[in-house]
Coordinates of C-alpha atoms in Angstrom, one line a residue:
Y1 CA 233.3 191.8 44.9
V2 CA 230.7 192.3 42.2
R3 CA 232.7 195.1 40.5
N4 CA 235.8 192.8 40.4
Q5 CA 233.8 190.1 38.5
Q6 CA 233.6 192.3 35.4
G7 CA 235.3 191.1 32.4
K8 CA 235.5 188.2 30.0
S9 CA 234.4 184.7 31.0
P10 CA 237.2 182.0 31.2
D11 CA 236.4 180.8 27.7
G12 CA 236.4 184.4 26.3
Q13 CA 233.0 183.9 24.7
S14 CA 231.0 186.1 27.1
E15 CA 231.4 189.2 29.3
F16 CA 230.0 190.7 32.5
I17 CA 229.8 194.4 33.0
L18 CA 228.2 196.9 35.3
V19 CA 226.5 200.1 34.2
N20 CA 225.7 203.4 35.9
N21 CA 223.0 204.9 33.9
Y22 CA 220.6 204.4 31.0
K23 CA 223.0 205.6 28.4
E24 CA 225.6 203.0 29.4
L25 CA 222.9 200.4 29.6
E26 CA 221.9 201.2 25.9
Q27 CA 225.5 200.9 24.8
A28 CA 225.9 197.6 26.7
L29 CA 222.9 196.1 25.1
K30 CA 224.5 196.4 21.7
K31 CA 227.2 193.9 22.7
K32 CA 226.7 190.2 22.1
N33 CA 226.9 187.6 24.9
T34 CA 227.0 190.2 27.6
L35 CA 225.5 190.0 31.0
I36 CA 224.7 193.5 32.3
G37 CA 224.6 194.3 36.0
I38 CA 222.7 197.2 37.7
V39 CA 223.7 197.3 41.4
T40 CA 220.9 197.1 43.9
I41 CA 220.8 196.3 47.7
E42 CA 218.1 194.3 49.4
G43 CA 217.8 195.5 53.0
G44 CA 218.8 198.6 54.9
H45 CA 220.5 196.4 57.5
V46 CA 223.7 196.5 55.3
L47 CA 224.2 200.1 56.7
G48 CA 225.2 198.5 60.0
T49 CA 221.9 198.4 62.0
G50 CA 219.7 195.6 63.3
T51 CA 222.3 194.1 65.6
E52 CA 222.6 193.8 69.3
A53 CA 225.3 196.5 69.1
T54 CA 222.9 198.9 67.6
D55 CA 220.4 198.3 70.4
K56 CA 223.0 199.8 72.8
M57 CA 223.8 202.8 70.6
S58 CA 222.4 206.3 71.1
K59 CA 220.1 207.8 68.5
D60 CA 222.8 210.3 67.6
A61 CA 225.4 207.6 67.2
I62 CA 223.2 205.5 64.9
I63 CA 222.3 208.6 62.7
N64 CA 226.1 209.4 62.4
K65 CA 226.8 205.8 61.5
L66 CA 224.1 205.7 58.9
T67 CA 225.2 209.0 57.3
E68 CA 228.8 207.9 57.1
H69 CA 227.8 204.5 55.4
I70 CA 225.4 206.1 53.0
S71 CA 228.1 208.6 52.0
T72 CA 230.5 205.8 51.4
I73 CA 228.0 203.9 49.3
K74 CA 227.2 206.9 47.2
K75 CA 230.9 207.4 46.4
W76 CA 231.2 203.9 45.0
E77 CA 232.1 203.6 41.3
F78 CA 228.8 201.8 40.8
P79 CA 226.4 203.1 43.6
P80 CA 223.1 201.3 43.9
F81 CA 220.2 202.3 41.7
V82 CA 217.7 201.0 44.2
M83 CA 217.8 199.8 47.8
N84 CA 215.2 198.0 50.0
L85 CA 214.6 199.8 53.3
S86 CA 213.6 196.4 55.0
H87 CA 214.1 192.8 54.5
H88 CA 213.1 189.8 56.7
F89 CA 214.2 191.1 60.1
W90 CA 214.2 194.1 62.3
N91 CA 216.9 196.6 61.3
H92 CA 216.0 199.7 63.4
L93 CA 214.9 201.5 60.3
A94 CA 211.3 200.2 59.6
G95 CA 209.0 197.4 60.4
H96 CA 209.0 194.4 58.1
A97 CA 206.1 192.3 56.8
K98 CA 205.8 188.6 57.8
S99 CA 207.5 186.7 55.0
F100 CA 208.0 183.2 56.3
K101 CA 205.5 180.3 56.4
R102 CA 205.8 176.9 57.9
P103 CA 208.1 175.1 58.4
I104 CA 210.6 178.0 58.2
N105 CA 208.7 180.2 60.7
N106 CA 208.9 177.4 63.2
I107 CA 212.6 177.8 63.2
I108 CA 213.2 181.5 62.4
N109 CA 211.6 184.2 64.6
Q110 CA 210.5 187.3 62.7
N111 CA 208.5 188.9 65.6
K112 CA 210.9 191.7 66.6
G113 CA 209.9 194.9 64.9
K114 CA 207.4 193.0 62.6
N115 CA 204.6 195.3 61.3
K116 CA 206.0 198.4 62.9
G117 CA 206.3 201.7 61.0
I118 CA 209.3 203.8 60.1
T119 CA 211.7 204.9 62.8
E120 CA 213.5 208.2 63.2
A121 CA 216.6 206.5 61.9
G122 CA 214.6 205.1 59.0
W123 CA 213.4 208.6 57.9
H124 CA 217.0 209.7 58.1
V125 CA 218.0 206.9 55.7
I126 CA 215.1 207.6 53.4
R127 CA 216.0 211.3 53.1
E128 CA 219.7 210.6 52.7
L129 CA 219.2 207.9 50.0
L130 CA 216.7 210.0 48.0
S131 CA 218.8 213.2 48.3
T132 CA 220.7 214.4 45.3
K133 CA 222.9 216.8 47.4
N134 CA 225.2 213.9 48.6
G135 CA 225.6 212.1 45.4
K136 CA 223.2 210.1 43.1
R137 CA 219.7 209.5 44.3
I138 CA 219.2 205.9 45.4
L139 CA 215.5 204.9 45.0
I140 CA 213.7 203.0 47.8
D141 CA 212.3 199.6 47.1
T142 CA 209.2 199.0 49.3
K143 CA 209.2 195.2 49.1
H144 CA 209.4 193.6 52.6
M145 CA 208.4 196.8 54.4
S146 CA 205.4 196.3 56.7
A147 CA 202.1 197.7 55.5
A148 CA 202.2 200.3 58.3
A149 CA 205.7 201.4 57.1
R150 CA 204.6 201.4 53.4
K151 CA 201.6 203.7 54.3
E152 CA 203.9 206.2 55.9
Y153 CA 206.3 206.1 53.0
Y154 CA 203.5 206.4 50.4
A155 CA 202.3 209.6 52.2
F156 CA 205.8 211.0 52.1
I157 CA 206.3 210.3 48.5
G158 CA 202.8 211.5 47.6
N159 CA 203.5 214.9 49.3
H160 CA 206.8 215.2 47.4
N161 CA 205.2 214.4 44.0
Y162 CA 202.4 216.7 44.6
V163 CA 204.8 219.6 45.1
N164 CA 207.2 218.4 42.5
P165 CA 205.1 217.0 39.6
E166 CA 207.9 217.4 37.1
H167 CA 210.4 215.6 39.4
K168 CA 208.5 212.7 40.7
I169 CA 210.1 210.0 42.9
P170 CA 208.7 206.7 41.8
V171 CA 207.6 204.0 44.2
I172 CA 209.1 200.6 43.4
S173 CA 208.1 197.1 44.6
S174 CA 210.6 195.0 42.8
H175 CA 209.3 191.5 43.5
T176 CA 205.8 191.1 44.8
C177 CA 202.3 189.9 44.0
A178 CA 198.7 191.1 44.5
N179 CA 196.9 190.3 47.6
G180 CA 193.4 191.2 46.2
F181 CA 192.4 193.5 49.1
K182 CA 190.9 196.9 48.1
T183 CA 192.9 198.9 50.6
I184 CA 196.0 198.6 52.7
D185 CA 194.0 198.7 55.9
S186 CA 191.7 195.8 54.8
S187 CA 194.9 193.8 54.0
I188 CA 196.0 194.1 57.7
A189 CA 192.6 193.7 59.3
K190 CA 193.4 190.1 59.9
A191 CA 196.8 188.7 61.0
D192 CA 199.0 187.1 58.4
M193 CA 198.3 183.5 59.3
I194 CA 197.8 180.3 57.1
V195 CA 194.0 180.5 57.6
K196 CA 193.9 184.0 56.0
T197 CA 195.0 182.6 52.7
R198 CA 194.2 178.9 52.7
K199 CA 191.1 179.0 50.4
T200 CA 191.9 182.1 48.4
R201 CA 192.9 182.5 44.8
L202 CA 195.6 185.0 45.5
F203 CA 198.1 185.0 48.5
K204 CA 196.4 187.3 51.0
W205 CA 199.2 188.3 53.3
S206 CA 200.1 191.9 53.7
I207 CA 203.6 191.4 52.2
N208 CA 201.7 191.5 48.8
I209 CA 200.2 194.7 47.6
S210 CA 196.6 195.9 47.6
D211 CA 194.6 197.6 44.9
E212 CA 195.1 200.9 46.7
E213 CA 198.9 200.5 46.5
A214 CA 198.7 199.6 42.8
N215 CA 197.1 203.1 42.3
I216 CA 199.7 204.8 44.4
I217 CA 202.6 203.1 42.5
H218 CA 200.9 203.9 39.2
D219 CA 200.4 207.6 40.1
S220 CA 204.1 207.9 41.1
E221 CA 205.2 206.5 37.7
G222 CA 206.6 203.6 39.6
L223 CA 207.1 199.9 38.9
I224 CA 205.7 196.6 40.3
G225 CA 207.8 193.5 39.5
I226 CA 205.7 190.4 39.6
M227 CA 207.7 187.5 41.1
V228 CA 207.5 183.8 40.2
D229 CA 207.2 182.4 43.7
K230 CA 204.2 180.2 43.7
G231 CA 203.9 180.6 47.4
N232 CA 203.3 184.3 47.0
L233 CA 201.3 184.1 43.8
G234 CA 198.4 182.0 45.1
G235 CA 196.5 180.8 48.1
I236 CA 197.6 177.6 49.9
D237 CA 194.9 175.3 48.5
A238 CA 195.0 176.9 45.0
V239 CA 198.8 176.2 44.7
T240 CA 198.5 172.8 46.2
E241 CA 195.9 171.8 43.5
I242 CA 198.1 173.1 40.7
T243 CA 201.2 171.3 42.0
K244 CA 199.2 168.0 42.1
E245 CA 198.6 168.2 38.4
T246 CA 200.7 165.5 36.7
D247 CA 200.2 166.5 33.2
M248 CA 203.0 169.1 32.7
L249 CA 201.3 170.9 29.8
K250 CA 198.2 171.4 32.0
Q251 CA 200.3 172.5 34.9
R252 CA 202.0 175.1 32.8
K253 CA 198.6 176.6 31.8
L254 CA 197.4 176.6 35.4
F255 CA 200.6 178.4 36.6
T256 CA 200.4 180.8 33.6
Q257 CA 196.8 181.7 34.7
L258 CA 197.8 182.2 38.3
F259 CA 200.6 184.6 37.2
L260 CA 198.2 186.5 35.0
D261 CA 195.6 186.7 37.7
N262 CA 198.1 188.7 39.8
V263 CA 198.9 191.0 36.9
F264 CA 195.2 191.6 36.0
Q265 CA 194.3 192.2 39.6
L266 CA 196.7 195.2 39.7
V267 CA 195.8 196.5 36.2
K268 CA 192.1 196.3 37.0
A269 CA 192.7 198.3 40.2
V270 CA 194.1 201.2 38.1
G271 CA 191.3 200.7 35.5
K272 CA 192.9 202.3 32.5
K273 CA 195.5 201.6 29.8
S274 CA 198.3 203.3 31.6
G275 CA 198.0 200.6 34.3
W276 CA 200.0 198.3 32.0
N277 CA 203.0 200.7 32.2
M278 CA 203.7 199.7 35.8
I279 CA 203.9 195.9 35.5
A280 CA 207.4 194.3 35.2
F281 CA 209.0 191.0 35.8
G282 CA 210.6 190.6 39.2
S283 CA 211.5 186.9 39.4
D284 CA 213.3 186.8 42.8
F285 CA 215.3 183.8 41.5
D286 CA 218.1 185.0 43.7
G287 CA 215.9 184.7 46.8
S288 CA 214.7 181.7 48.8
I289 CA 211.5 181.3 46.7
T290 CA 209.4 178.3 45.8
H291 CA 209.4 178.7 42.1
M292 CA 206.6 177.7 39.8
D293 CA 207.5 174.1 39.1
P294 CA 207.7 174.2 35.2
Y295 CA 210.0 177.3 35.4
P296 CA 212.7 176.5 37.9
T297 CA 215.4 178.8 36.5
S298 CA 216.0 181.7 34.2
V299 CA 216.7 179.2 31.4
E300 CA 212.9 178.5 31.3
L301 CA 211.9 182.2 31.2
P302 CA 211.6 182.2 27.3
L303 CA 209.1 179.3 27.8
L304 CA 207.1 181.2 30.4
Q305 CA 207.1 184.2 28.0
Q306 CA 205.7 182.0 25.2
D307 CA 203.2 180.3 27.5
L308 CA 201.8 183.6 28.7
I309 CA 201.3 184.9 25.2
A310 CA 199.7 181.7 24.1
Y311 CA 197.4 181.6 27.0
L312 CA 196.1 185.1 26.4
E313 CA 195.8 184.4 22.6
K314 CA 193.9 181.1 22.9
K315 CA 191.7 182.0 25.9
E316 CA 191.4 185.7 25.2
Y317 CA 191.8 185.7 29.0
Q318 CA 190.3 188.9 30.7
K319 CA 190.3 190.6 27.3
D320 CA 188.3 193.5 28.7
L321 CA 191.4 194.5 30.6
W322 CA 193.8 194.4 27.6
F323 CA 193.0 198.0 26.6
D324 CA 193.7 197.3 22.9
Y325 CA 197.1 195.8 23.5
T326 CA 197.8 192.5 21.9
P327 CA 198.9 189.6 24.0
K328 CA 202.5 189.9 22.7
E329 CA 202.6 193.7 23.5
I330 CA 201.3 193.0 27.0
I331 CA 203.9 190.3 27.7
D332 CA 206.7 192.3 26.1
K333 CA 205.9 195.2 28.3
I334 CA 206.0 193.0 31.4
F335 CA 209.2 191.2 30.4
Y336 CA 211.3 194.1 29.4
K337 CA 209.8 197.2 27.8
N338 CA 208.3 198.7 31.0
A339 CA 211.6 198.2 32.9
M340 CA 213.6 199.8 30.0
D341 CA 211.2 202.8 30.0
F342 CA 211.6 203.1 33.7
Y343 CA 215.4 203.0 33.3
K344 CA 215.3 205.6 30.7
K345 CA 213.3 207.9 32.9
F346 CA 215.0 207.4 36.3
F347 CA 218.3 205.6 35.8
V348 CA 220.3 208.8 35.3

């Protein structure tokens, strides 16, 4: 469906194209009024697991099904660059993190498989996706994986990168925030309930990433996309106070600071200039998010970009963590430069 949408718009003034590698991306960026697509998939359930039918299948039958479907995907004209192993629900591959709050979680039950680790089928999918012997490598996006599953995946990638320092596999969390915990274990010491994050500055649930994870992603030469979901950026009371602000200019500044607090938490965890190389912009506007009120759509992203630069310049906010970058350089890295550097290195 997405492939077939390529071409000129009805008025002939703009165009949509898909690209398969960094070289094609570079060429596409030279065109005017062009929307460029890089295929990704959010959730391993698309491979055909996570249903009642899968519950009844043997392990061998599931493995064969997964192998066949991954082979098919890798033969596409535009195979995915990145794929999430997990999403909101159990998919027989890996446990997922709790993602829904009230009132949604009163209606939708996420309990099956929640917080579990990676299954045998999941490890098969990971190896098949990352393999370059069956087609192009498809990188794994860790967003939505449970903390337990992420720990297992980090260990796997860490071993690979230790043995293959010249051919690292990067860890990606495409749309997330910081939870402020020092370690993964401390982030799951308490269950993900409202009380855990009611009076906190950052959103403390384990779906967000800890300082330990920031270092793991940094060391893998990976990428962290900061999302603009106010419900994931801040604690319950902190976000409530911001949304009560009726002066829109003040509210913009408050949301700007909250976004930056997440960014600085991760950069501080790494503690050196290269920490800025892993931060990107991962809006999640295509998801069911509660956007920051002054920035409801992509149309307002230039405004957010300007607000972030202005806030850093006027407040000299957390200047000790700038590591000699200017505010514009910092925000340019977040909004596009780090992503482009990542594509240049890994989108081959």
